[in-house]
Amino acid sequence: SQQGEEDPQALSIQEGENATMNCSYKTSINNLQWYRQNSGRGLVHLILIRSNEREKHSGRLRVTLDTSKKSSSLLITASRAADTASYFCATEKSGNTPLVFGKGTRLSVIA
Amino acid sequence: EPEVTQTPSHQVTQMGQEVILRCVPISNHLYFYWYRQILGQKVEFLVSFYNNEISEKSEIFDDQFSVERPDGSNFTLKIRSTKLEDSAMYFCASSEARQAIQYFGPGTRLTVL
């Protein structure tokens, strides 16, 4: 299985702090994507990082990818209460293959 | 900004009934997907669709499921004879190319009684 698995399963921080979530996977991938899901809602795409990239930024988000360790991390800086959501990594192998999602990290940002 | 839309937002049905979940992908996208998420569990791939045919499907996507693109805009998922375990959020997604970002719709919550 190429499943992405996030850790921690749950994370609670104070507003203004940084949040780091990790994702590990098992097989070679073409890209890894991070999504956010507010409770009971749809998935919002955050960042796509390709296997030949090591780091990407988007606003307060920073994603790293270490293909040798088959792991990725998502850093949210200066967190806000509105960042409270579940965060999922999803991996995609080469070819027209589907996204394989991990179980997600539930982030709670306390104001 | 273009977005994927899904209808209905919530569908309640009796076991054994047929349901059709509808999606309108982003207009210039060529690849379409269905995923589902059972409450509290991970998002699972069901099927991908390109050039008017299924390109890949998972073990979940058995004979009770079918997909169709009946016109130039809609993409549907039909479940022929629903089971209790089909209760889940069903997400449609689309992408403009292979290995590109998949944009998800808001989902349809299916409840089978």
PDB file of C-alpha atoms in Angstrom:
ATOM      1  CA  SER A   1       0.000   0.000   0.000  1.00  0.00           C
ATOM      2  CA  GLN A   2       1.201   3.502  -0.710  1.00  0.00           C
ATOM      3  CA  GLN A   3      -0.938   4.928   2.068  1.00  0.00           C
ATOM      4  CA  GLY A   4       0.020   8.210   3.584  1.00  0.00           C
ATOM      5  CA  GLU A   5      -0.192   8.130   7.328  1.00  0.00           C
ATOM      6  CA  GLU A   6      -0.229  11.351   9.300  1.00  0.00           C
ATOM      7  CA  ASP A   7       0.954  12.010  12.755  1.00  0.00           C
ATOM      8  CA  PRO A   8       0.005  13.149  15.194  1.00  0.00           C
ATOM      9  CA  GLN A   9      -3.616  12.032  14.994  1.00  0.00           C
ATOM     10  CA  ALA A  10      -4.638  15.117  16.928  1.00  0.00           C
ATOM     11  CA  LEU A  11      -2.879  18.363  17.745  1.00  0.00           C
ATOM     12  CA  SER A  12      -4.039  21.198  19.961  1.00  0.00           C
ATOM     13  CA  ILE A  13      -2.176  24.500  20.029  1.00  0.00           C
ATOM     14  CA  GLN A  14      -2.656  28.110  21.010  1.00  0.00           C
ATOM     15  CA  GLU A  15      -3.374  30.758  18.417  1.00  0.00           C
ATOM     16  CA  GLY A  16      -0.125  32.229  17.148  1.00  0.00           C
ATOM     17  CA  GLU A  17       1.867  29.049  17.599  1.00  0.00           C
ATOM     18  CA  ASN A  18       3.181  26.965  14.737  1.00  0.00           C
ATOM     19  CA  ALA A  19       1.634  23.602  13.886  1.00  0.00           C
ATOM     20  CA  THR A  20       3.613  20.783  12.319  1.00  0.00           C
ATOM     21  CA  MET A  21       1.980  17.695  10.890  1.00  0.00           C
ATOM     22  CA  ASN A  22       3.846  14.771   9.408  1.00  0.00           C
ATOM     23  CA  CYS A  23       2.987  12.243   6.751  1.00  0.00           C
ATOM     24  CA  SER A  24       4.725   8.981   5.907  1.00  0.00           C
ATOM     25  CA  TYR A  25       4.108   6.734   2.942  1.00  0.00           C
ATOM     26  CA  LYS A  26       5.379   3.413   1.697  1.00  0.00           C
ATOM     27  CA  THR A  27       5.937   3.373  -2.053  1.00  0.00           C
ATOM     28  CA  SER A  28       7.499   5.642  -4.649  1.00  0.00           C
ATOM     29  CA  ILE A  29       5.309   8.551  -5.585  1.00  0.00           C
ATOM     30  CA  ASN A  30       4.963  11.152  -8.280  1.00  0.00           C
ATOM     31  CA  ASN A  31       3.534  13.792  -6.002  1.00  0.00           C
ATOM     32  CA  LEU A  32       2.119  14.375  -2.557  1.00  0.00           C
ATOM     33  CA  GLN A  33      -0.758  16.707  -1.823  1.00  0.00           C
ATOM     34  CA  TRP A  34      -2.074  18.227   1.370  1.00  0.00           C
ATOM     35  CA  TYR A  35      -5.758  18.903   1.885  1.00  0.00           C
ATOM     36  CA  ARG A  36      -7.783  20.530   4.628  1.00  0.00           C
ATOM     37  CA  GLN A  37     -11.250  19.447   5.681  1.00  0.00           C
ATOM     38  CA  ASN A  38     -13.461  21.383   8.018  1.00  0.00           C
ATOM     39  CA  SER A  39     -15.831  19.210  10.002  1.00  0.00           C
ATOM     40  CA  GLY A  40     -18.390  17.572   7.724  1.00  0.00           C
ATOM     41  CA  ARG A  41     -17.311  19.606   4.742  1.00  0.00           C
ATOM     42  CA  GLY A  42     -15.416  19.082   1.506  1.00  0.00           C
ATOM     43  CA  LEU A  43     -11.686  18.822   0.927  1.00  0.00           C
ATOM     44  CA  VAL A  44      -9.785  21.986   0.157  1.00  0.00           C
ATOM     45  CA  HIS A  45      -6.520  21.608  -1.704  1.00  0.00           C
ATOM     46  CA  LEU A  46      -3.554  23.293  -0.009  1.00  0.00           C
ATOM     47  CA  ILE A  47      -0.306  22.357  -1.716  1.00  0.00           C
ATOM     48  CA  LEU A  48       1.000  19.838  -4.245  1.00  0.00           C
ATOM     49  CA  ILE A  49       4.665  18.924  -4.050  1.00  0.00           C
ATOM     50  CA  ARG A  50       6.287  16.772  -6.707  1.00  0.00           C
ATOM     51  CA  SER A  51       8.819  14.042  -6.035  1.00  0.00           C
ATOM     52  CA  ASN A  52      11.657  16.148  -7.436  1.00  0.00           C
ATOM     53  CA  GLU A  53      10.858  19.048  -5.101  1.00  0.00           C
ATOM     54  CA  ARG A  54      12.029  19.347  -1.529  1.00  0.00           C
ATOM     55  CA  GLU A  55      10.097  22.331  -0.229  1.00  0.00           C
ATOM     56  CA  LYS A  56       7.165  24.535  -1.196  1.00  0.00           C
ATOM     57  CA  HIS A  57       5.568  27.554   0.378  1.00  0.00           C
ATOM     58  CA  SER A  58       2.120  29.019   0.123  1.00  0.00           C
ATOM     59  CA  GLY A  59       1.334  31.906   2.436  1.00  0.00           C
ATOM     60  CA  ARG A  60       1.642  30.593   6.002  1.00  0.00           C
ATOM     61  CA  LEU A  61       2.053  27.026   4.776  1.00  0.00           C
ATOM     62  CA  ARG A  62       5.346  25.281   4.261  1.00  0.00           C
ATOM     63  CA  VAL A  63       5.580  21.741   2.961  1.00  0.00           C
ATOM     64  CA  THR A  64       8.692  19.620   2.826  1.00  0.00           C
ATOM     65  CA  LEU A  65       9.219  16.297   1.121  1.00  0.00           C
ATOM     66  CA  ASP A  66      11.954  13.788   1.846  1.00  0.00           C
ATOM     67  CA  THR A  67      11.686  10.982  -0.674  1.00  0.00           C
ATOM     68  CA  SER A  68      14.569   9.059   0.899  1.00  0.00           C
ATOM     69  CA  LYS A  69      12.596   8.822   4.133  1.00  0.00           C
ATOM     70  CA  LYS A  70       9.237   8.684   2.344  1.00  0.00           C
ATOM     71  CA  SER A  71       7.916  11.472   4.491  1.00  0.00           C
ATOM     72  CA  SER A  72       6.459  14.944   4.246  1.00  0.00           C
ATOM     73  CA  SER A  73       5.643  17.642   6.710  1.00  0.00           C
ATOM     74  CA  LEU A  74       3.153  20.481   6.698  1.00  0.00           C
ATOM     75  CA  LEU A  75       3.984  23.521   8.791  1.00  0.00           C
ATOM     76  CA  ILE A  76       1.382  26.168   9.497  1.00  0.00           C
ATOM     77  CA  THR A  77       2.970  29.263  10.959  1.00  0.00           C
ATOM     78  CA  ALA A  78       1.263  31.786  13.194  1.00  0.00           C
ATOM     79  CA  SER A  79      -1.829  29.633  13.474  1.00  0.00           C
ATOM     80  CA  ARG A  80      -5.310  31.104  13.719  1.00  0.00           C
ATOM     81  CA  ALA A  81      -8.533  29.728  15.142  1.00  0.00           C
ATOM     82  CA  ALA A  82      -9.790  29.442  11.551  1.00  0.00           C
ATOM     83  CA  ASP A  83      -7.047  26.884  10.856  1.00  0.00           C
ATOM     84  CA  THR A  84      -8.940  24.412  13.034  1.00  0.00           C
ATOM     85  CA  ALA A  85      -9.671  21.480  10.718  1.00  0.00           C
ATOM     86  CA  SER A  86      -8.464  18.029   9.741  1.00  0.00           C
ATOM     87  CA  TYR A  87      -5.426  17.917   7.491  1.00  0.00           C
ATOM     88  CA  PHE A  88      -4.778  15.030   5.119  1.00  0.00           C
ATOM     89  CA  CYS A  89      -1.869  14.067   2.988  1.00  0.00           C
ATOM     90  CA  ALA A  90      -2.572  12.197  -0.219  1.00  0.00           C
ATOM     91  CA  THR A  91      -0.052  10.495  -2.445  1.00  0.00           C
ATOM     92  CA  GLU A  92      -0.183   9.855  -6.142  1.00  0.00           C
ATOM     93  CA  LYS A  93       1.995   7.352  -7.951  1.00  0.00           C
ATOM     94  CA  SER A  94       3.147   7.675 -11.523  1.00  0.00           C
ATOM     95  CA  GLY A  95       0.568   7.214 -14.225  1.00  0.00           C
ATOM     96  CA  ASN A  96      -3.094   7.959 -13.950  1.00  0.00           C
ATOM     97  CA  THR A  97      -3.534   6.627 -10.465  1.00  0.00           C
ATOM     98  CA  PRO A  98      -5.834   7.840  -7.765  1.00  0.00           C
ATOM     99  CA  LEU A  99      -4.956   9.776  -4.658  1.00  0.00           C
ATOM    100  CA  VAL A 100      -4.406   7.640  -1.590  1.00  0.00           C
ATOM    101  CA  PHE A 101      -5.290   9.494   1.569  1.00  0.00           C
ATOM    102  CA  GLY A 102      -4.019   9.106   5.087  1.00  0.00           C
ATOM    103  CA  LYS A 103      -6.205   9.177   8.163  1.00  0.00           C
ATOM    104  CA  GLY A 104      -5.522  12.827   8.835  1.00  0.00           C
ATOM    105  CA  THR A 105      -4.456  15.040  11.700  1.00  0.00           C
ATOM    106  CA  ARG A 106      -7.155  16.909  13.618  1.00  0.00           C
ATOM    107  CA  LEU A 107      -5.793  20.345  14.416  1.00  0.00           C
ATOM    108  CA  SER A 108      -7.435  22.504  17.057  1.00  0.00           C
ATOM    109  CA  VAL A 109      -6.257  26.079  17.381  1.00  0.00           C
ATOM    110  CA  ILE A 110      -7.428  27.663  20.579  1.00  0.00           C
ATOM    111  CA  ALA A 111      -7.968  31.393  20.630  1.00  0.00           C
TER     112      ALA A 111
ATOM    113  CA  GLU B   1     -13.015  30.940  -9.066  1.00  0.00           C
ATOM    114  CA  PRO B   2     -14.351  27.792 -10.749  1.00  0.00           C
ATOM    115  CA  GLU B   3     -15.373  25.029  -8.417  1.00  0.00           C
ATOM    116  CA  VAL B   4     -16.758  21.533  -8.430  1.00  0.00           C
ATOM    117  CA  THR B   5     -20.388  21.372  -7.395  1.00  0.00           C
ATOM    118  CA  GLN B   6     -22.392  18.410  -6.147  1.00  0.00           C
ATOM    119  CA  THR B   7     -26.068  17.734  -5.650  1.00  0.00           C
ATOM    120  CA  PRO B   8     -27.836  16.909  -3.481  1.00  0.00           C
ATOM    121  CA  SER B   9     -25.924  17.917  -0.375  1.00  0.00           C
ATOM    122  CA  HIS B  10     -27.735  15.243   1.606  1.00  0.00           C
ATOM    123  CA  GLN B  11     -29.565  12.163   0.358  1.00  0.00           C
ATOM    124  CA  VAL B  12     -31.552   9.805   2.553  1.00  0.00           C
ATOM    125  CA  THR B  13     -32.683   6.520   1.049  1.00  0.00           C
ATOM    126  CA  GLN B  14     -34.017   3.148   2.035  1.00  0.00           C
ATOM    127  CA  MET B  15     -31.834   0.079   1.756  1.00  0.00           C
ATOM    128  CA  GLY B  16     -32.184  -1.509  -1.654  1.00  0.00           C
ATOM    129  CA  GLN B  17     -33.116   1.712  -3.417  1.00  0.00           C
ATOM    130  CA  GLU B  18     -31.145   3.247  -6.246  1.00  0.00           C
ATOM    131  CA  VAL B  19     -29.513   6.625  -5.839  1.00  0.00           C
ATOM    132  CA  ILE B  20     -27.820   8.941  -8.282  1.00  0.00           C
ATOM    133  CA  LEU B  21     -25.310  11.436  -7.043  1.00  0.00           C
ATOM    134  CA  ARG B  22     -24.552  14.342  -9.326  1.00  0.00           C
ATOM    135  CA  CYS B  23     -21.459  16.377  -9.894  1.00  0.00           C
ATOM    136  CA  VAL B  24     -20.524  19.234 -12.156  1.00  0.00           C
ATOM    137  CA  PRO B  25     -16.747  19.243 -12.575  1.00  0.00           C
ATOM    138  CA  ILE B  26     -14.753  22.336 -13.421  1.00  0.00           C
ATOM    139  CA  SER B  27     -15.493  23.083 -17.051  1.00  0.00           C
ATOM    140  CA  ASN B  28     -12.056  22.687 -18.653  1.00  0.00           C
ATOM    141  CA  HIS B  29     -11.114  19.622 -16.643  1.00  0.00           C
ATOM    142  CA  LEU B  30     -10.728  16.273 -18.353  1.00  0.00           C
ATOM    143  CA  TYR B  31     -10.285  13.824 -15.479  1.00  0.00           C
ATOM    144  CA  PHE B  32     -13.052  13.033 -13.035  1.00  0.00           C
ATOM    145  CA  TYR B  33     -13.106  11.046  -9.825  1.00  0.00           C
ATOM    146  CA  TRP B  34     -15.377   9.764  -7.113  1.00  0.00           C
ATOM    147  CA  TYR B  35     -14.186   9.206  -3.567  1.00  0.00           C
ATOM    148  CA  ARG B  36     -16.062   8.366  -0.423  1.00  0.00           C
ATOM    149  CA  GLN B  37     -15.484   8.927   3.266  1.00  0.00           C
ATOM    150  CA  ILE B  38     -17.269   6.843   5.844  1.00  0.00           C
ATOM    151  CA  LEU B  39     -17.831   8.858   9.011  1.00  0.00           C
ATOM    152  CA  GLY B  40     -14.610   9.192  10.960  1.00  0.00           C
ATOM    153  CA  GLN B  41     -12.539   7.276   8.442  1.00  0.00           C
ATOM    154  CA  LYS B  42     -10.153   8.149   5.657  1.00  0.00           C
ATOM    155  CA  VAL B  43     -11.110   9.258   2.185  1.00  0.00           C
ATOM    156  CA  GLU B  44     -11.192   6.280  -0.179  1.00  0.00           C
ATOM    157  CA  PHE B  45     -10.904   6.231  -3.946  1.00  0.00           C
ATOM    158  CA  LEU B  46     -13.784   4.729  -5.900  1.00  0.00           C
ATOM    159  CA  VAL B  47     -13.275   5.434  -9.584  1.00  0.00           C
ATOM    160  CA  SER B  48     -11.566   7.662 -12.112  1.00  0.00           C
ATOM    161  CA  PHE B  49     -12.989   8.603 -15.500  1.00  0.00           C
ATOM    162  CA  TYR B  50     -11.365  10.003 -18.592  1.00  0.00           C
ATOM    163  CA  ASN B  51     -12.356  10.255 -22.222  1.00  0.00           C
ATOM    164  CA  ASN B  52     -15.793   8.812 -21.485  1.00  0.00           C
ATOM    165  CA  GLU B  53     -14.576   5.668 -19.866  1.00  0.00           C
ATOM    166  CA  ILE B  54     -13.434   4.354 -16.533  1.00  0.00           C
ATOM    167  CA  SER B  55      -9.657   4.550 -16.288  1.00  0.00           C
ATOM    168  CA  GLU B  56      -9.285   2.970 -12.871  1.00  0.00           C
ATOM    169  CA  LYS B  57     -11.517   1.644 -10.122  1.00  0.00           C
ATOM    170  CA  SER B  58     -11.014   0.330  -6.631  1.00  0.00           C
ATOM    171  CA  GLU B  59     -12.243  -2.864  -5.011  1.00  0.00           C
ATOM    172  CA  ILE B  60     -15.067  -0.853  -3.471  1.00  0.00           C
ATOM    173  CA  PHE B  61     -16.425  -0.001  -6.904  1.00  0.00           C
ATOM    174  CA  ASP B  62     -18.263  -3.230  -7.541  1.00  0.00           C
ATOM    175  CA  ASP B  63     -21.160  -4.050  -9.834  1.00  0.00           C
ATOM    176  CA  GLN B  64     -23.645  -2.009  -7.834  1.00  0.00           C
ATOM    177  CA  PHE B  65     -21.782   1.174  -8.796  1.00  0.00           C
ATOM    178  CA  SER B  66     -21.671   2.892 -12.160  1.00  0.00           C
ATOM    179  CA  VAL B  67     -20.585   6.258 -13.457  1.00  0.00           C
ATOM    180  CA  GLU B  68     -21.716   8.270 -16.396  1.00  0.00           C
ATOM    181  CA  ARG B  69     -21.096  11.559 -18.094  1.00  0.00           C
ATOM    182  CA  PRO B  70     -24.518  12.002 -19.671  1.00  0.00           C
ATOM    183  CA  ASP B  71     -23.765  15.388 -21.188  1.00  0.00           C
ATOM    184  CA  GLY B  72     -20.944  17.884 -21.436  1.00  0.00           C
ATOM    185  CA  SER B  73     -21.163  19.058 -17.878  1.00  0.00           C
ATOM    186  CA  ASN B  74     -22.509  16.431 -15.469  1.00  0.00           C
ATOM    187  CA  PHE B  75     -20.743  13.446 -13.988  1.00  0.00           C
ATOM    188  CA  THR B  76     -22.892  11.009 -12.050  1.00  0.00           C
ATOM    189  CA  LEU B  77     -22.397   8.129  -9.642  1.00  0.00           C
ATOM    190  CA  LYS B  78     -25.203   5.589  -9.476  1.00  0.00           C
ATOM    191  CA  ILE B  79     -25.578   3.072  -6.703  1.00  0.00           C
ATOM    192  CA  ARG B  80     -28.087   0.488  -7.857  1.00  0.00           C
ATOM    193  CA  SER B  81     -29.164  -1.222  -4.668  1.00  0.00           C
ATOM    194  CA  THR B  82     -27.947   0.645  -1.646  1.00  0.00           C
ATOM    195  CA  LYS B  83     -26.733  -1.090   1.471  1.00  0.00           C
ATOM    196  CA  LEU B  84     -26.425   0.247   4.983  1.00  0.00           C
ATOM    197  CA  GLU B  85     -22.648   0.303   4.613  1.00  0.00           C
ATOM    198  CA  ASP B  86     -22.917   2.651   1.649  1.00  0.00           C
ATOM    199  CA  SER B  87     -23.713   5.447   4.087  1.00  0.00           C
ATOM    200  CA  ALA B  88     -20.880   7.921   3.663  1.00  0.00           C
ATOM    201  CA  MET B  89     -19.853  11.274   2.235  1.00  0.00           C
ATOM    202  CA  TYR B  90     -19.295  10.971  -1.483  1.00  0.00           C
ATOM    203  CA  PHE B  91     -16.898  13.414  -3.038  1.00  0.00           C
ATOM    204  CA  CYS B  92     -16.501  14.215  -6.680  1.00  0.00           C
ATOM    205  CA  ALA B  93     -13.210  15.644  -7.901  1.00  0.00           C
ATOM    206  CA  SER B  94     -11.790  16.826 -11.194  1.00  0.00           C
ATOM    207  CA  SER B  95      -8.398  17.716 -12.578  1.00  0.00           C
ATOM    208  CA  GLU B  96      -7.254  19.272 -15.806  1.00  0.00           C
ATOM    209  CA  ALA B  97      -4.506  16.749 -16.434  1.00  0.00           C
ATOM    210  CA  ARG B  98      -2.917  13.646 -15.091  1.00  0.00           C
ATOM    211  CA  GLN B  99      -0.817  14.173 -11.989  1.00  0.00           C
ATOM    212  CA  ALA B 100      -2.424  17.565 -11.493  1.00  0.00           C
ATOM    213  CA  ILE B 101      -4.266  19.014  -8.549  1.00  0.00           C
ATOM    214  CA  GLN B 102      -7.595  17.333  -7.919  1.00  0.00           C
ATOM    215  CA  TYR B 103     -10.276  19.797  -6.910  1.00  0.00           C
ATOM    216  CA  PHE B 104     -12.978  18.372  -4.711  1.00  0.00           C
ATOM    217  CA  GLY B 105     -16.619  19.221  -4.471  1.00  0.00           C
ATOM    218  CA  PRO B 106     -18.381  19.808  -1.137  1.00  0.00           C
ATOM    219  CA  GLY B 107     -19.683  16.243  -1.053  1.00  0.00           C
ATOM    220  CA  THR B 108     -23.032  14.488  -0.826  1.00  0.00           C
ATOM    221  CA  ARG B 109     -23.874  12.895   2.481  1.00  0.00           C
ATOM    222  CA  LEU B 110     -25.663   9.620   1.732  1.00  0.00           C
ATOM    223  CA  THR B 111     -27.628   8.026   4.527  1.00  0.00           C
ATOM    224  CA  VAL B 112     -29.024   4.563   3.919  1.00  0.00           C
ATOM    225  CA  LEU B 113     -31.735   3.485   6.361  1.00  0.00           C
TER     226      LEU B 113
END
